[in-house]
């Protein structure tokens, strides 16, 4: 009898899971194979609100965004394939990365702490969490703007976005919320939803080839720069061959006006792809593969150079 009781206690203890602690997670990069897979995969909805796992993901997102100096961050940029992202509560137009003085550098922990000893600007309390987001309506009016991404260091893309969006999402308790975003806030939220949909700023359907490499990194990203230039011409040709892939009208089911603003109601979720021709699907696969290969080539060259000078 004693043996059975003792055994039962041991079994119960063995089933107790260790507490999951939030942590700063490695950033997925386009020049790593695992990073590319994560960045190009469509994320799935998060379930189990209030669980240790859900709490850990949300807090790890906040910690990682603060640590890397990002004003927004999606879970798949950390290798977590759930539709969840965080956005800073006090966005500043045009700023994607901290510090303000150099948008192209990812800030190390040591530099970050020196820049802001109190961590006031990038404190984790300044980040909101959006779970299972879905854009239900967008403004008819759109505008172009330059965007950056922490997973694509030194690159920026000029992307056309609606100036306003209506978002339905869940908070950390699982409650459904609805919120309108305008101007730069709308752009940032749209940017993160693209991440959830497996797209990033250099994707041909978003950038349409309008991609630039920071001047001081052009030599470092020589192969990638050559691929970008090549695809700028190919994308223009694709516009002629299959213009439907750049048209968004098919994604809307109705339109209404509110406070003088014309809104397009989205059929399912904003960003859902329209049916591609077989040639366009091949173009998409080739684009991603060749961009990755070019980034890998640049990385190998930089690694060899660093190894040479350190020896």
XYZ file of N, CA, C and O in Angstrom, residues 10-120:
444
model
N 5.056 9.869 -7.245
C 6.141 10.023 -8.218
C 5.586 10.284 -9.610
O 6.055 11.149 -10.337
N 4.543 9.549 -9.986
C 3.944 9.730 -11.308
C 3.344 11.122 -11.479
O 3.459 11.735 -12.528
N 2.696 11.618 -10.437
C 2.113 12.958 -10.505
C 3.208 13.991 -10.694
O 3.116 14.882 -11.524
N 4.271 13.859 -9.945
C 5.377 14.809 -10.057
C 6.001 14.776 -11.443
O 6.406 15.801 -11.980
N 6.071 13.572 -12.021
C 6.709 13.452 -13.332
C 5.894 14.130 -14.421
O 6.410 14.450 -15.482
N 4.593 14.342 -14.163
C 3.733 14.980 -15.158
C 3.692 16.495 -15.015
O 3.122 17.183 -15.840
N 4.252 17.009 -13.944
C 4.255 18.459 -13.751
C 5.250 19.088 -14.715
O 6.433 18.764 -14.705
N 4.759 19.961 -15.563
C 5.621 20.593 -16.557
C 6.370 21.765 -15.929
O 5.807 22.500 -15.118
N 7.623 21.948 -16.306
C 8.362 23.096 -15.778
C 7.735 24.397 -16.253
O 7.179 24.471 -17.352
N 7.810 25.407 -15.442
C 7.231 26.699 -15.789
C 7.954 27.288 -16.992
O 9.176 27.315 -17.050
N 7.181 27.734 -17.977
C 7.757 28.321 -19.179
C 8.060 29.793 -18.926
O 7.165 30.573 -18.611
N 9.312 30.154 -19.048
C 9.720 31.526 -18.789
C 9.870 32.297 -20.096
O 10.456 31.791 -21.055
N 9.354 33.521 -20.168
C 9.572 34.356 -21.359
C 11.062 34.606 -21.558
O 11.822 34.684 -20.587
N 11.486 34.726 -22.803
C 12.898 34.948 -23.081
C 13.071 35.674 -24.409
O 12.171 35.697 -25.244
N 14.245 36.273 -24.585
C 14.595 36.868 -25.868
C 14.958 35.728 -26.810
O 15.852 34.935 -26.524
N 14.253 35.637 -27.926
C 14.443 34.527 -28.859
C 15.284 34.951 -30.058
O 15.286 36.127 -30.439
N 15.996 33.999 -30.674
C 16.810 34.322 -31.857
C 15.941 34.848 -32.992
O 14.827 34.373 -33.215
N 16.475 35.808 -33.707
C 15.749 36.433 -34.808
C 15.969 35.652 -36.096
O 17.102 35.333 -36.457
N 14.871 35.323 -36.778
C 14.963 34.632 -38.058
C 15.461 35.606 -39.127
O 15.002 36.746 -39.199
N 16.390 35.134 -39.939
C 16.994 35.986 -40.961
C 16.841 35.364 -42.336
O 16.756 34.139 -42.479
N 16.836 36.215 -43.361
C 16.660 35.742 -44.728
C 17.893 35.030 -45.261
O 17.831 34.358 -46.280
N 19.033 35.168 -44.572
C 20.230 34.484 -45.070
C 20.490 33.170 -44.337
O 21.573 32.616 -44.412
N 19.474 32.666 -43.622
C 19.552 31.357 -42.990
C 18.385 30.509 -43.489
O 17.263 30.993 -43.614
N 18.645 29.229 -43.761
C 17.602 28.368 -44.324
C 16.393 28.252 -43.404
O 15.248 28.325 -43.845
N 16.651 28.073 -42.099
C 15.533 27.975 -41.153
C 14.769 29.290 -41.083
O 13.551 29.308 -40.915
N 15.500 30.394 -41.218
C 14.865 31.704 -41.191
C 13.943 31.912 -42.370
O 12.818 32.394 -42.226
N 14.403 31.527 -43.550
C 13.590 31.673 -44.760
C 12.322 30.837 -44.652
O 11.226 31.292 -44.978
N 12.465 29.607 -44.172
C 11.303 28.727 -44.028
C 10.270 29.344 -43.093
O 9.066 29.313 -43.366
N 10.745 29.909 -41.997
C 9.840 30.532 -41.029
C 9.173 31.772 -41.613
O 7.966 31.970 -41.478
N 9.955 32.605 -42.291
C 9.442 33.865 -42.821
C 8.476 33.669 -43.987
O 7.634 34.527 -44.244
N 8.585 32.545 -44.690
C 7.746 32.316 -45.870
C 6.579 31.370 -45.607
O 5.837 31.024 -46.518
N 6.409 30.956 -44.354
C 5.326 30.030 -44.002
C 4.145 30.791 -43.406
O 4.331 31.677 -42.572
N 2.949 30.439 -43.846
C 1.736 31.069 -43.308
C 1.508 30.559 -41.884
O 1.493 29.352 -41.633
N 1.343 31.474 -40.948
C 1.150 31.104 -39.544
C -0.293 30.671 -39.290
O -1.208 31.041 -40.024
N -0.494 29.892 -38.227
C -1.838 29.441 -37.881
C -2.301 30.103 -36.584
O -1.495 30.627 -35.811
N -3.599 30.061 -36.358
C -4.173 30.742 -35.197
C -3.660 30.165 -33.881
O -3.384 28.970 -33.769
N -3.560 31.036 -32.906
C -3.142 30.641 -31.560
C -4.375 30.267 -30.748
O -5.383 30.967 -30.758
N -4.276 29.155 -30.037
C -5.370 28.723 -29.164
C -4.829 28.562 -27.742
O -3.644 28.704 -27.500
N -5.715 28.264 -26.815
C -5.272 28.034 -25.440
C -4.915 29.312 -24.710
O -3.856 29.411 -24.082
N -5.790 30.315 -24.802
C -5.531 31.586 -24.129
C -5.455 31.379 -22.618
O -6.218 30.620 -22.037
N -4.513 32.070 -22.003
C -4.331 31.940 -20.565
C -3.388 30.819 -20.182
O -3.003 30.698 -19.021
N -2.996 29.990 -21.158
C -2.065 28.901 -20.875
C -0.653 29.456 -20.717
O -0.357 30.584 -21.114
N 0.220 28.640 -20.135
C 1.617 29.060 -19.980
C 2.247 29.349 -21.336
O 3.004 30.307 -21.489
N 1.921 28.517 -22.323
C 2.514 28.681 -23.645
C 2.106 30.015 -24.269
O 2.940 30.747 -24.803
N 0.810 30.338 -24.211
C 0.323 31.586 -24.797
C 0.955 32.793 -24.114
O 1.362 33.757 -24.766
N 1.042 32.724 -22.790
C 1.659 33.817 -22.031
C 3.130 33.955 -22.378
O 3.649 35.065 -22.543
N 3.812 32.813 -22.509
C 5.234 32.841 -22.840
C 5.469 33.468 -24.214
O 6.389 34.268 -24.393
N 4.626 33.124 -25.193
C 4.785 33.677 -26.539
C 4.610 35.195 -26.518
O 5.416 35.941 -27.078
N 3.548 35.654 -25.861
C 3.271 37.091 -25.808
C 4.404 37.849 -25.119
O 4.879 38.876 -25.620
N 4.852 37.346 -23.978
C 5.906 38.037 -23.235
C 7.255 37.946 -23.952
O 8.056 38.884 -23.912
N 7.509 36.817 -24.609
C 8.758 36.680 -25.366
C 8.776 37.636 -26.554
O 9.829 38.167 -26.921
N 7.609 37.864 -27.153
C 7.506 38.840 -28.241
C 7.868 40.233 -27.738
O 8.639 40.959 -28.373
N 7.299 40.610 -26.604
C 7.592 41.929 -26.029
C 9.080 42.061 -25.701
O 9.725 43.060 -26.032
N 9.612 41.053 -25.028
C 11.025 41.086 -24.639
C 11.939 41.170 -25.857
O 12.905 41.940 -25.877
N 11.630 40.372 -26.873
C 12.478 40.331 -28.069
C 12.405 41.638 -28.848
O 13.427 42.147 -29.324
N 11.203 42.192 -28.982
C 11.055 43.475 -29.682
C 11.838 44.564 -28.957
O 12.534 45.375 -29.575
N 11.748 44.573 -27.637
C 12.476 45.552 -26.834
C 13.984 45.363 -26.971
O 14.730 46.320 -27.171
N 14.423 44.126 -26.888
C 15.857 43.813 -26.952
C 16.466 44.179 -28.305
O 17.527 44.805 -28.381
N 15.781 43.807 -29.391
C 16.314 44.077 -30.728
C 16.083 45.524 -31.171
O 16.646 45.964 -32.172
N 15.242 46.240 -30.451
C 14.979 47.625 -30.814
C 14.010 47.763 -31.968
O 14.166 48.633 -32.818
N 12.980 46.892 -32.014
C 11.980 46.938 -33.078
C 10.701 47.581 -32.548
O 10.265 47.289 -31.441
N 10.083 48.396 -33.376
C 8.805 48.988 -32.989
C 7.638 48.036 -33.240
O 6.519 48.290 -32.798
N 7.890 46.957 -33.947
C 6.879 45.917 -34.139
C 7.608 44.613 -34.439
O 8.735 44.616 -34.937
N 6.944 43.500 -34.144
C 7.582 42.195 -34.341
C 6.512 41.115 -34.420
O 5.577 41.085 -33.622
N 6.672 40.230 -35.400
C 5.742 39.118 -35.581
C 6.354 37.832 -35.035
O 7.577 37.657 -35.045
N 5.490 36.921 -34.575
C 5.969 35.682 -33.955
C 6.805 34.838 -34.909
O 7.770 34.196 -34.494
N 6.454 34.834 -36.210
C 7.220 33.975 -37.117
C 8.629 34.513 -37.364
O 9.491 33.795 -37.859
N 8.885 35.765 -36.999
C 10.252 36.286 -37.067
C 11.121 35.696 -35.958
O 12.336 35.849 -35.971
N 10.468 35.026 -35.009
C 11.177 34.352 -33.920
C 11.040 32.837 -34.033
O 11.370 32.104 -33.106
N 10.514 32.377 -35.172
C 10.361 30.945 -35.380
C 9.125 30.357 -34.729
O 8.998 29.136 -34.615
N 8.194 31.214 -34.298
C 6.941 30.758 -33.680
C 5.829 30.914 -34.709
O 5.493 32.030 -35.103
N 5.251 29.798 -35.139
C 4.321 29.847 -36.262
C 2.869 30.034 -35.823
O 1.981 29.238 -36.118
N 2.636 31.100 -35.076
C 1.284 31.479 -34.667
C 1.001 32.904 -35.139
O 1.915 33.727 -35.240
N -0.278 33.191 -35.387
C -0.673 34.524 -35.841
C -0.765 35.457 -34.631
O -1.833 35.657 -34.047
N 0.366 35.999 -34.283
C 0.444 36.921 -33.151
C 1.602 37.883 -33.391
O 2.661 37.477 -33.866
N 1.373 39.150 -33.109
C 2.458 40.126 -33.248
C 2.305 41.206 -32.184
O 1.269 41.320 -31.519
N 3.358 41.975 -32.025
C 3.345 43.076 -31.067
C 3.688 44.376 -31.780
O 4.463 44.382 -32.739
N 3.086 45.467 -31.325
C 3.331 46.794 -31.897
C 3.513 47.790 -30.757
O 2.780 47.757 -29.764
N 4.488 48.662 -30.910
C 4.756 49.689 -29.908
C 3.564 50.646 -29.799
O 2.938 50.993 -30.800
N 3.257 51.058 -28.594
C 2.102 51.931 -28.361
C 2.320 53.351 -28.860
O 1.358 54.081 -29.101
N 3.588 53.744 -29.007
C 3.884 55.129 -29.378
C 4.754 55.153 -30.632
O 5.941 55.498 -30.582
N 4.154 54.782 -31.757
C 4.894 54.760 -33.018
C 5.224 56.175 -33.469
O 4.462 57.114 -33.230
N 6.362 56.287 -34.133
C 6.785 57.559 -34.718
C 6.877 57.361 -36.223
O 7.539 56.427 -36.682
N 6.221 58.192 -36.966
C 6.096 58.000 -38.408
C 7.447 57.776 -39.075
O 8.378 58.555 -38.917
N 7.521 56.695 -39.820
C 8.723 56.384 -40.584
C 9.782 55.613 -39.829
O 10.758 55.161 -40.420
N 9.602 55.441 -38.519
C 10.615 54.744 -37.720
C 10.200 53.297 -37.480
O 9.157 53.026 -36.891
N 11.041 52.402 -37.938
C 10.785 50.970 -37.763
C 11.719 50.361 -36.728
O 11.369 49.392 -36.064
N 12.919 50.925 -36.634
C 13.937 50.381 -35.744
C 14.479 51.476 -34.838
O 14.464 52.644 -35.184
N 14.972 51.079 -33.687
C 15.597 51.990 -32.737
C 17.089 51.677 -32.724
O 17.454 50.508 -32.809
N 18.010 52.630 -32.680
C 17.814 54.058 -32.423
C 17.454 54.846 -33.672
O 17.640 54.380 -34.786
N 16.990 56.061 -33.453
C 16.561 56.928 -34.544
C 17.734 57.289 -35.448
O 17.595 57.427 -36.645
N 18.935 57.410 -34.863
C 20.095 57.891 -35.615
C 20.522 56.958 -36.736
O 21.119 57.376 -37.705
N 20.203 55.670 -36.629
C 20.627 54.729 -37.667
C 19.585 53.634 -37.814
O 19.556 52.688 -37.053
N 18.733 53.777 -38.808
C 17.647 52.823 -39.004
C 18.137 51.465 -39.495
O 17.431 50.485 -39.393
N 19.345 51.399 -40.036
C 19.769 50.181 -40.712
C 20.429 49.162 -39.792
O 20.627 48.017 -40.172
N 20.802 49.558 -38.599
C 21.518 48.641 -37.712
C 20.585 47.993 -36.697
O 19.691 48.628 -36.167
N 20.810 46.723 -36.440
C 20.108 46.036 -35.372
C 20.922 46.248 -34.104
O 22.107 45.974 -34.058
N 20.275 46.737 -33.084
C 20.991 47.184 -31.893
C 21.363 46.011 -30.994
O 20.529 45.178 -30.673
N 22.621 45.955 -30.591
C 23.052 44.922 -29.651
C 22.572 45.286 -28.252
O 22.218 46.438 -27.983
N 22.577 44.320 -27.374
C 22.098 44.552 -26.015
C 22.929 45.627 -25.318
O 22.393 46.520 -24.654
N 24.265 45.551 -25.485
C 25.152 46.500 -24.814
C 24.912 47.930 -25.304
O 24.774 48.860 -24.506
N 24.836 48.090 -26.629
C 24.601 49.425 -27.195
C 23.222 49.924 -26.796
O 23.031 51.083 -26.450
N 22.256 49.010 -26.848
C 20.878 49.371 -26.517
C 20.784 49.934 -25.105
O 20.136 50.951 -24.856
N 21.451 49.290 -24.163
C 21.392 49.739 -22.769
C 22.106 51.080 -22.583
O 21.692 51.899 -21.763
N 23.161 51.303 -23.355
C 23.878 52.579 -23.259
C 23.041 53.723 -23.824
O 23.068 54.840 -23.323
N 22.294 53.421 -24.891
C 21.480 54.457 -25.517
C 20.364 54.931 -24.595
O 20.010 56.090 -24.567
N 19.807 54.008 -23.855
C 18.674 54.342 -23.002
C 18.793 53.563 -21.695
O 18.233 52.485 -21.559
N 19.554 54.077 -20.740
C 19.802 53.349 -19.491
C 18.530 52.931 -18.766
O 18.505 51.904 -18.096
N 17.471 53.719 -18.903
C 16.224 53.397 -18.212
C 15.281 52.564 -19.081
O 14.243 52.112 -18.621
N 15.673 52.355 -20.347
C 14.844 51.588 -21.283
C 13.414 52.134 -21.364
O 12.451 51.376 -21.494
N 13.282 53.446 -21.271
C 11.949 54.048 -21.272
C 11.276 53.889 -22.629
O 10.125 53.471 -22.727
